[in-house]
Amino acid sequence: MRKPHLDMNIFKARRQKVGKDLVGSAIVVAANPEAVRNFDVHHPYRQDSNFYYLTGFEEPESAFVFRPGMHPETVLFVRAKNPERETWDGFRYGPEGAKENFLVDQTYPIEEFEQRAAELLLEVDQVYYSQYRDPAFDRRMQETLLLVQAKARRAGRGILPVLDAYPLLGEFRLIKDEHEVAMMRRSAEIAAEAHNELIEHIAPGVSERTLFGRFTYDIMARGASGQSYQGIFASGPNATTLHYVFNDQELRAGEVILIDAGAEYNYYASDITRCHPVSGKFTSRQQEIYDQLLGVQKKVISLMKPGTDFRKLQQVTIDALVDLALEQRLLKGSRDEIIEKGLYQKYYPHGVSHFLGLDVHDAGKVDRSKDQGRPLEEGMVLTVEPGFYIPQQDPDAPEELRGLGLRIEDDILITSEEPEVLSQLAKK
Ligand SMILES: [Mn+2]
């Protein structure tokens, strides 16, 4: 059952923070739609992150209207009670239960959304709502906005301006509160322990799929709802596919397996990557590159303090990985030219960091504007994931290195002092 086990004051306090400078505006957020897998079977349901962030409410077919400073300020639209449906699909709060349990001012059945929301929006100057995510709810929202206009016709108003709620809420989600930090610490700890549990099961002949299953078991046995994204269990050359998802090959002696997998714990994601030699020991050349990559990661982590520009992390990584490629004689020529022409992208084609939170690639703008970077701040959580991938068909690489893919990824909390490595338990 989707009973709240968290203190609802967490969500109330969060709404107060978000609403503080938004008087005159409303935020409308819709629950995620359910996704059909086949016929009457659905994919596992997971609430929309912004909806969860503001309400803590986990049911589909719901919507939330938030009008900072007005009465009622918080209005939740939910599915009506339905004994027959509840026999099949499980408990629903219904409007009464939702009002009792979720610290909102008013609740209504979702069927009344257009009419009720139109009345609520009549009194605001603009609406924050994320369009183009759910076409079915977009239509309900359009209907609502037309009703608002119809109701206010004599006032000569047009359609209410709609602004995107995603970047607005992203600015808040970017800085984790105390509750969120606790959740993220636990999420990373769970995933780190599960990564460690896998080590003794890595051996020639084992399937990537077996490791995937073991990891899932180990995080769920520790309280995670599941993986925070489909994990990458990539042995040998599969590791050079950045988002490898087949996870169905057998591990072979001499190869390295790259495991990029995280847990979702009370909605919060961890995202950890580790690489292990299938036979228990790297070759000396693999070890050399692994150690260099680890050095790059350490260097980047040491920069993760308040004030450092987010873009600097990537620059430093590129510089260091170009040096690695030159030392390994994979690239030739001048460092500047390699960087300028982007030649390093053959071995390192991605970013070194992203925000982490309710989503694995979390909300929050990485730049203040097109030309202005974003300084890191206390309370941000970011990954650090330098990687080095040698294509299997690379004519510039010696035979023994072809098809080697390495990435080392940890989750970092920015503090006023040293960065806290949330995933530090995971053995490297
Ligand atoms: Mn990542």
Short mmCIF file of C-alpha atoms and ligand atoms in Angstrom, two decimals:
data_model
loop_
_atom_site.label_atom_id
_atom_site.label_comp_id
_atom_site.label_asym_id
_atom_site.label_seq_id
_atom_site.Cartn_x
_atom_site.Cartn_y
_atom_site.Cartn_z
CA MET A 1 0.00 0.00 0.00
CA ARG A 2 1.12 3.51 -0.71
CA LYS A 3 0.93 4.73 2.88
CA PRO A 4 3.18 7.65 3.70
CA HIS A 5 5.84 6.54 6.12
CA LEU A 6 7.61 9.86 6.03
CA ASP A 7 6.76 12.93 8.06
CA MET A 8 4.52 15.01 5.82
CA ASN A 9 5.94 18.15 7.39
CA ILE A 10 8.99 17.57 5.17
CA PHE A 11 6.83 18.25 2.13
CA LYS A 12 4.96 21.11 3.76
CA ALA A 13 8.20 22.87 4.68
CA ARG A 14 9.45 22.34 1.13
CA ARG A 15 6.32 23.93 -0.34
CA GLN A 16 6.77 26.93 1.92
CA LYS A 17 10.29 27.36 0.61
CA VAL A 18 9.25 27.04 -3.04
CA GLY A 19 6.25 29.34 -2.61
CA LYS A 20 8.06 32.10 -0.78
CA ASP A 21 8.70 34.30 -3.83
CA LEU A 22 5.85 33.08 -5.99
CA VAL A 23 2.89 35.07 -4.75
CA GLY A 24 0.55 35.76 -7.68
CA SER A 25 1.59 32.59 -9.49
CA ALA A 26 0.34 29.02 -9.32
CA ILE A 27 2.20 25.79 -9.91
CA VAL A 28 0.31 22.89 -11.45
CA VAL A 29 1.97 19.48 -11.41
CA ALA A 30 0.47 16.25 -12.69
CA ALA A 31 1.19 12.70 -11.59
CA ASN A 32 3.02 10.47 -14.04
CA PRO A 33 0.67 8.53 -16.30
CA GLU A 34 0.74 4.76 -16.02
CA ALA A 35 2.63 3.06 -18.85
CA VAL A 36 1.13 -0.02 -20.46
CA ARG A 37 3.55 -2.92 -20.87
CA ASN A 38 1.17 -5.18 -22.71
CA PHE A 39 -2.63 -5.50 -22.73
CA ASP A 40 -3.76 -4.86 -19.13
CA VAL A 41 -0.28 -5.15 -17.60
CA HIS A 42 1.54 -1.97 -16.64
CA HIS A 43 5.20 -1.11 -16.15
CA PRO A 44 6.01 -0.64 -12.48
CA TYR A 45 4.59 2.73 -11.51
CA ARG A 46 6.86 5.50 -10.33
CA GLN A 47 5.54 8.92 -9.40
CA ASP A 48 6.71 12.03 -11.26
CA SER A 49 9.66 13.49 -9.36
CA ASN A 50 8.30 17.05 -9.17
CA PHE A 51 4.91 15.81 -8.05
CA TYR A 52 6.49 13.68 -5.37
CA TYR A 53 8.83 16.51 -4.35
CA LEU A 54 5.89 18.80 -3.59
CA THR A 55 3.32 16.34 -2.23
CA GLY A 56 4.79 12.97 -1.21
CA PHE A 57 1.70 11.48 -2.88
CA GLU A 58 2.37 8.31 -4.88
CA GLU A 59 -0.84 7.52 -6.75
CA PRO A 60 -1.29 7.94 -10.51
CA GLU A 61 -4.18 10.02 -11.95
CA SER A 62 -3.55 12.88 -9.56
CA ALA A 63 -2.78 16.57 -9.89
CA PHE A 64 -1.64 19.28 -7.56
CA VAL A 65 -2.47 22.98 -7.68
CA PHE A 66 -0.29 25.18 -5.51
CA ARG A 67 -1.16 28.88 -5.04
CA PRO A 68 1.41 30.40 -2.71
CA GLY A 69 -0.08 32.89 -0.31
CA MET A 70 -3.72 32.21 -1.25
CA HIS A 71 -6.54 30.25 0.36
CA PRO A 72 -6.79 27.40 -0.25
CA GLU A 73 -3.09 27.32 -0.94
CA THR A 74 -2.64 23.61 -1.66
CA VAL A 75 -5.23 21.57 -3.57
CA LEU A 76 -4.73 17.90 -4.41
CA PHE A 77 -6.87 16.10 -7.02
CA VAL A 78 -6.90 12.33 -6.57
CA ARG A 79 -8.73 9.20 -7.72
CA ALA A 80 -12.02 8.61 -5.93
CA LYS A 81 -12.36 5.59 -3.66
CA ASN A 82 -13.51 2.58 -5.68
CA PRO A 83 -13.94 -0.74 -3.84
CA GLU A 84 -13.98 -2.76 -7.05
CA ARG A 85 -10.83 -1.20 -8.51
CA GLU A 86 -9.13 -1.37 -5.13
CA THR A 87 -9.78 -5.13 -5.07
CA TRP A 88 -7.79 -5.40 -8.29
CA ASP A 89 -5.19 -2.65 -8.03
CA GLY A 90 -4.90 -1.92 -4.32
CA PHE A 91 -5.63 0.82 -1.86
CA ARG A 92 -6.47 4.39 -2.86
CA TYR A 93 -6.73 7.28 -0.46
CA GLY A 94 -9.63 9.03 -2.10
CA PRO A 95 -10.16 12.75 -1.49
CA GLU A 96 -10.98 12.35 2.21
CA GLY A 97 -8.04 10.10 3.02
CA ALA A 98 -5.69 12.32 1.05
CA LYS A 99 -6.82 15.39 2.97
CA GLU A 100 -6.31 13.64 6.30
CA ASN A 101 -2.85 12.31 5.51
CA PHE A 102 -1.02 14.76 3.24
CA LEU A 103 -1.29 18.13 4.99
CA VAL A 104 -2.99 19.88 2.08
CA ASP A 105 -5.76 22.45 2.40
CA GLN A 106 -8.28 20.90 0.02
CA THR A 107 -8.78 17.72 -2.02
CA TYR A 108 -11.16 16.82 -4.86
CA PRO A 109 -11.75 13.84 -7.14
CA ILE A 110 -9.57 14.10 -10.27
CA GLU A 111 -12.74 14.12 -12.45
CA GLU A 112 -13.42 17.64 -11.16
CA PHE A 113 -9.98 18.94 -12.15
CA GLU A 114 -10.90 21.25 -15.05
CA GLN A 115 -13.81 22.97 -13.30
CA ARG A 116 -12.15 23.34 -9.90
CA ALA A 117 -8.71 24.25 -11.21
CA ALA A 118 -10.25 26.92 -13.46
CA GLU A 119 -11.73 28.57 -10.38
CA LEU A 120 -8.44 28.34 -8.55
CA LEU A 121 -6.44 29.78 -11.46
CA LEU A 122 -8.85 32.66 -12.00
CA GLU A 123 -7.06 34.55 -9.26
CA VAL A 124 -3.46 34.18 -10.45
CA ASP A 125 -1.38 36.04 -13.04
CA GLN A 126 0.59 33.12 -14.42
CA VAL A 127 0.87 29.36 -14.18
CA TYR A 128 3.95 27.18 -13.94
CA TYR A 129 3.22 23.89 -15.68
CA SER A 130 5.49 21.52 -17.65
CA GLN A 131 3.94 20.93 -21.04
CA TYR A 132 4.70 18.18 -23.58
CA ARG A 133 5.38 15.50 -21.01
CA ASP A 134 1.93 13.95 -20.91
CA PRO A 135 -0.27 14.87 -23.91
CA ALA A 136 -3.41 13.58 -22.16
CA PHE A 137 -2.91 15.87 -19.19
CA ASP A 138 -1.83 18.74 -21.48
CA ARG A 139 -5.32 18.55 -23.02
CA ARG A 140 -6.92 18.74 -19.58
CA MET A 141 -4.76 21.73 -18.79
CA GLN A 142 -5.70 23.44 -22.06
CA GLU A 143 -9.35 22.85 -21.27
CA THR A 144 -8.78 24.38 -17.85
CA LEU A 145 -7.07 27.47 -19.27
CA LEU A 146 -9.92 27.98 -21.74
CA LEU A 147 -12.36 27.79 -18.84
CA VAL A 148 -10.33 30.38 -16.93
CA GLN A 149 -10.50 32.69 -19.92
CA ALA A 150 -14.24 32.10 -20.35
CA LYS A 151 -14.86 32.89 -16.70
CA ALA A 152 -12.84 36.11 -16.94
CA ARG A 153 -14.07 37.12 -20.38
CA ARG A 154 -15.50 40.43 -19.36
CA ALA A 155 -12.17 41.37 -17.83
CA GLY A 156 -10.73 41.22 -21.35
CA ARG A 157 -7.93 38.83 -20.44
CA GLY A 158 -6.17 36.40 -22.73
CA ILE A 159 -5.07 32.88 -21.92
CA LEU A 160 -2.99 32.79 -18.72
CA PRO A 161 0.72 32.73 -19.46
CA VAL A 162 2.18 29.25 -18.93
CA LEU A 163 5.79 28.99 -17.83
CA ASP A 164 7.75 25.78 -17.49
CA ALA A 165 7.67 24.42 -13.94
CA TYR A 166 10.69 22.17 -14.50
CA PRO A 167 13.53 24.72 -14.28
CA LEU A 168 11.72 26.57 -11.49
CA LEU A 169 11.49 23.45 -9.31
CA GLY A 170 14.92 22.36 -10.51
CA GLU A 171 16.48 25.31 -8.72
CA PHE A 172 15.09 23.99 -5.45
CA ARG A 173 15.74 20.32 -6.13
CA LEU A 174 19.34 21.17 -6.89
CA ILE A 175 20.10 22.02 -3.26
CA LYS A 176 19.32 19.07 -1.04
CA ASP A 177 17.70 19.63 2.35
CA GLU A 178 18.60 17.65 5.44
CA HIS A 179 16.02 14.94 4.77
CA GLU A 180 17.20 14.54 1.19
CA VAL A 181 20.85 14.30 2.20
CA ALA A 182 19.96 11.49 4.61
CA MET A 183 18.07 9.64 1.86
CA MET A 184 20.90 10.07 -0.63
CA ARG A 185 23.51 8.91 1.85
CA ARG A 186 21.51 5.73 2.46
CA SER A 187 20.83 5.24 -1.25
CA ALA A 188 24.55 5.41 -2.02
CA GLU A 189 25.43 3.19 0.92
CA ILE A 190 22.96 0.51 -0.24
CA ALA A 191 24.29 0.59 -3.79
CA ALA A 192 27.90 0.55 -2.60
CA GLU A 193 27.28 -2.53 -0.47
CA ALA A 194 25.56 -4.27 -3.37
CA HIS A 195 28.51 -3.45 -5.67
CA ASN A 196 30.85 -4.98 -3.10
CA GLU A 197 28.69 -8.11 -2.78
CA LEU A 198 29.09 -8.70 -6.52
CA ILE A 199 32.88 -8.90 -6.47
CA GLU A 200 33.08 -12.52 -5.30
CA HIS A 201 30.57 -13.58 -7.99
CA ILE A 202 32.57 -12.18 -10.87
CA ALA A 203 34.24 -15.08 -12.71
CA PRO A 204 34.62 -16.48 -16.23
CA GLY A 205 31.40 -18.15 -17.42
CA VAL A 206 29.07 -16.09 -15.22
CA SER A 207 26.37 -14.19 -17.10
CA GLU A 208 25.97 -10.42 -16.92
CA ARG A 209 22.33 -11.21 -16.27
CA THR A 210 23.17 -13.12 -13.10
CA LEU A 211 25.06 -10.13 -11.77
CA PHE A 212 22.17 -7.85 -12.69
CA GLY A 213 19.81 -10.07 -10.70
CA ARG A 214 22.14 -10.31 -7.72
CA PHE A 215 22.60 -6.56 -7.61
CA THR A 216 18.84 -6.02 -7.73
CA TYR A 217 18.38 -8.52 -4.91
CA ASP A 218 21.09 -6.95 -2.78
CA ILE A 219 19.71 -3.41 -3.02
CA MET A 220 16.09 -4.48 -2.51
CA ALA A 221 17.00 -6.63 0.49
CA ARG A 222 18.42 -3.40 1.94
CA GLY A 223 15.23 -1.42 1.41
CA ALA A 224 15.59 0.03 -2.09
CA SER A 225 12.50 -0.02 -4.31
CA GLY A 226 14.69 -1.13 -7.22
CA GLN A 227 17.44 0.19 -9.43
CA SER A 228 17.48 3.93 -10.03
CA TYR A 229 17.99 3.29 -13.79
CA GLN A 230 18.56 0.17 -15.80
CA GLY A 231 22.00 -0.92 -14.68
CA ILE A 232 24.86 -1.50 -17.08
CA PHE A 233 26.60 -4.84 -16.53
CA ALA A 234 29.01 -4.71 -19.43
CA SER A 235 31.80 -7.24 -19.83
CA GLY A 236 34.66 -6.92 -22.28
CA PRO A 237 33.93 -4.74 -25.32
CA ASN A 238 30.32 -4.23 -24.18
CA ALA A 239 31.78 -1.66 -21.80
CA THR A 240 32.65 0.58 -24.75
CA THR A 241 28.88 0.98 -25.39
CA LEU A 242 28.12 3.82 -22.98
CA HIS A 243 24.52 2.88 -22.27
CA TYR A 244 24.80 -0.87 -22.84
CA VAL A 245 21.54 -2.43 -21.69
CA PHE A 246 21.44 -5.99 -23.05
CA ASN A 247 23.20 -7.48 -20.01
CA ASP A 248 23.07 -11.00 -21.42
CA GLN A 249 26.66 -12.02 -22.24
CA GLU A 250 28.97 -14.44 -20.48
CA LEU A 251 32.03 -13.04 -18.75
CA ARG A 252 35.34 -14.20 -20.22
CA ALA A 253 38.76 -14.61 -18.69
CA GLY A 254 41.06 -11.65 -19.32
CA GLU A 255 38.18 -9.22 -19.78
CA VAL A 256 37.11 -6.43 -17.50
CA ILE A 257 33.50 -5.96 -16.41
CA LEU A 258 32.11 -2.45 -16.00
CA ILE A 259 29.14 -2.21 -13.64
CA ASP A 260 27.21 1.06 -13.62
CA ALA A 261 24.27 0.57 -11.27
CA GLY A 262 22.48 2.41 -8.50
CA ALA A 263 19.64 2.11 -6.05
CA GLU A 264 16.45 4.09 -5.61
CA TYR A 265 15.75 4.55 -1.93
CA ASN A 266 12.64 6.47 -0.90
CA TYR A 267 12.73 8.03 -4.38
CA TYR A 268 16.40 9.08 -4.20
CA ALA A 269 18.94 7.78 -6.66
CA SER A 270 22.51 6.64 -6.35
CA ASP A 271 24.70 6.11 -9.40
CA ILE A 272 27.94 4.16 -9.01
CA THR A 273 30.32 2.62 -11.53
CA ARG A 274 33.04 0.11 -10.75
CA CYS A 275 35.27 -2.02 -12.98
CA HIS A 276 36.64 -5.42 -12.04
CA PRO A 277 38.92 -7.88 -13.83
CA VAL A 278 36.94 -11.05 -14.62
CA SER A 279 39.89 -13.29 -13.69
CA GLY A 280 40.52 -11.44 -10.44
CA LYS A 281 43.56 -9.51 -11.61
CA PHE A 282 44.07 -6.79 -14.20
CA THR A 283 46.84 -7.23 -16.78
CA SER A 284 49.63 -4.78 -16.11
CA ARG A 285 48.51 -2.54 -18.98
CA GLN A 286 44.87 -2.57 -17.80
CA GLN A 287 46.08 -1.79 -14.27
CA GLU A 288 48.14 1.13 -15.53
CA ILE A 289 45.16 2.76 -17.28
CA TYR A 290 42.84 2.00 -14.36
CA ASP A 291 45.23 3.65 -11.89
CA GLN A 292 45.59 6.70 -14.12
CA LEU A 293 41.81 6.99 -14.41
CA LEU A 294 41.47 6.73 -10.65
CA GLY A 295 44.00 9.55 -10.36
CA VAL A 296 41.87 11.69 -12.69
CA GLN A 297 38.80 11.01 -10.56
CA LYS A 298 40.62 11.97 -7.35
CA LYS A 299 41.82 15.17 -8.93
CA VAL A 300 38.29 16.14 -10.02
CA ILE A 301 36.81 15.29 -6.61
CA SER A 302 39.40 17.50 -4.91
CA LEU A 303 37.99 20.47 -6.89
CA MET A 304 34.42 19.90 -5.77
CA LYS A 305 34.03 22.75 -3.34
CA PRO A 306 31.68 25.73 -3.20
CA GLY A 307 32.58 28.26 -5.88
CA THR A 308 34.14 25.89 -8.43
CA ASP A 309 32.52 26.34 -11.85
CA PHE A 310 30.68 23.18 -12.95
CA ARG A 311 32.36 23.48 -16.39
CA LYS A 312 35.81 23.33 -14.84
CA LEU A 313 35.25 19.70 -13.84
CA GLN A 314 34.92 18.73 -17.48
CA GLN A 315 37.92 20.82 -18.59
CA VAL A 316 40.17 19.27 -15.98
CA THR A 317 38.97 15.79 -16.93
CA ILE A 318 39.62 16.34 -20.63
CA ASP A 319 43.12 17.70 -19.94
CA ALA A 320 43.99 14.72 -17.76
CA LEU A 321 42.52 12.12 -20.12
CA VAL A 322 44.36 13.61 -23.09
CA ASP A 323 47.56 13.18 -21.09
CA LEU A 324 46.55 9.58 -20.41
CA ALA A 325 45.95 8.92 -24.12
CA LEU A 326 49.30 10.52 -25.02
CA GLU A 327 51.16 8.51 -22.39
CA GLN A 328 49.53 5.31 -23.63
CA ARG A 329 50.49 6.34 -27.18
CA LEU A 330 46.90 6.09 -28.35
CA LEU A 331 46.86 9.70 -29.51
CA LYS A 332 49.77 11.55 -31.07
CA GLY A 333 50.47 15.22 -31.65
CA SER A 334 50.02 18.32 -29.60
CA ARG A 335 47.78 18.44 -26.57
CA ASP A 336 46.20 21.72 -27.64
CA GLU A 337 45.35 20.43 -31.09
CA ILE A 338 43.84 17.24 -29.70
CA ILE A 339 41.61 19.28 -27.42
CA GLU A 340 40.74 21.88 -30.00
CA LYS A 341 39.74 19.28 -32.60
CA GLY A 342 37.99 17.09 -30.04
CA LEU A 343 40.13 14.08 -31.02
CA TYR A 344 39.98 12.77 -27.46
CA GLN A 345 36.28 12.04 -27.94
CA LYS A 346 37.20 8.73 -29.52
CA TYR A 347 38.24 7.61 -26.02
CA TYR A 348 36.17 9.90 -23.81
CA PRO A 349 32.89 11.04 -25.39
CA HIS A 350 30.78 12.06 -22.38
CA GLY A 351 30.51 14.49 -19.48
CA VAL A 352 32.26 13.90 -16.18
CA SER A 353 29.37 14.92 -13.96
CA HIS A 354 25.64 15.38 -13.62
CA PHE A 355 23.35 16.32 -10.78
CA LEU A 356 21.83 13.49 -8.78
CA GLY A 357 18.68 13.40 -6.67
CA LEU A 358 15.11 12.24 -7.26
CA ASP A 359 16.21 11.57 -10.83
CA VAL A 360 19.47 9.95 -11.77
CA HIS A 361 20.12 12.83 -14.15
CA ASP A 362 18.62 15.32 -11.79
CA ALA A 363 16.99 18.68 -12.31
CA GLY A 364 18.93 21.93 -12.06
CA LYS A 365 20.67 24.07 -14.63
CA VAL A 366 24.38 23.42 -15.13
CA ASP A 367 24.91 26.92 -16.49
CA ARG A 368 23.59 30.20 -15.21
CA SER A 369 23.30 31.35 -18.81
CA LYS A 370 24.84 30.54 -22.18
CA ASP A 371 28.11 32.19 -21.25
CA GLN A 372 28.07 31.97 -17.50
CA GLY A 373 28.87 28.78 -15.66
CA ARG A 374 27.37 27.58 -12.43
CA PRO A 375 29.43 27.65 -9.26
CA LEU A 376 29.03 24.59 -7.04
CA GLU A 377 27.15 25.19 -3.81
CA GLU A 378 26.79 23.44 -0.50
CA GLY A 379 23.98 20.88 -0.66
CA MET A 380 24.42 19.94 -4.34
CA VAL A 381 24.95 16.27 -5.12
CA LEU A 382 26.85 15.37 -8.28
CA THR A 383 28.45 12.34 -9.83
CA VAL A 384 32.09 12.23 -10.89
CA GLU A 385 32.62 9.70 -13.62
CA PRO A 386 35.72 9.91 -15.77
CA GLY A 387 35.87 7.07 -18.28
CA PHE A 388 38.22 5.74 -20.92
CA TYR A 389 36.99 3.53 -23.74
CA ILE A 390 39.11 1.91 -26.42
CA PRO A 391 37.02 0.83 -29.40
CA GLN A 392 37.37 -2.81 -30.36
CA GLN A 393 38.26 -1.84 -33.94
CA ASP A 394 40.73 0.88 -32.96
CA PRO A 395 43.73 0.62 -35.32
CA ASP A 396 45.72 2.99 -33.08
CA ALA A 397 45.47 0.72 -30.04
CA PRO A 398 47.53 -2.38 -29.34
CA GLU A 399 45.61 -5.67 -29.52
CA GLU A 400 45.55 -6.18 -25.75
CA LEU A 401 43.79 -2.87 -25.12
CA ARG A 402 41.12 -3.08 -27.81
CA GLY A 403 37.61 -3.31 -26.39
CA LEU A 404 38.63 -2.11 -22.93
CA GLY A 405 36.07 0.19 -21.32
CA LEU A 406 36.71 1.74 -17.92
CA ARG A 407 34.68 4.20 -15.87
CA ILE A 408 34.85 5.03 -12.18
CA GLU A 409 31.85 6.86 -10.78
CA ASP A 410 31.05 8.16 -7.32
CA ASP A 411 28.35 10.37 -5.82
CA ILE A 412 29.55 13.55 -4.16
CA LEU A 413 27.85 15.90 -1.71
CA ILE A 414 29.20 19.45 -1.78
CA THR A 415 29.81 20.72 1.74
CA SER A 416 31.35 23.91 3.08
CA GLU A 417 34.60 21.96 3.56
CA GLU A 418 35.83 18.76 1.93
CA PRO A 419 33.42 17.06 -0.49
CA GLU A 420 31.63 14.06 1.02
CA VAL A 421 31.89 10.94 -1.12
CA LEU A 422 28.49 9.33 -0.46
CA SER A 423 29.49 6.15 -2.29
CA GLN A 424 32.86 5.76 -0.62
CA LEU A 425 32.04 2.28 0.71
CA ALA A 426 32.18 0.81 -2.80
CA LYS A 427 35.57 -0.82 -3.26
CA LYS A 428 37.76 0.38 -6.09
MN MN B 1 26.10 8.76 -13.92
#
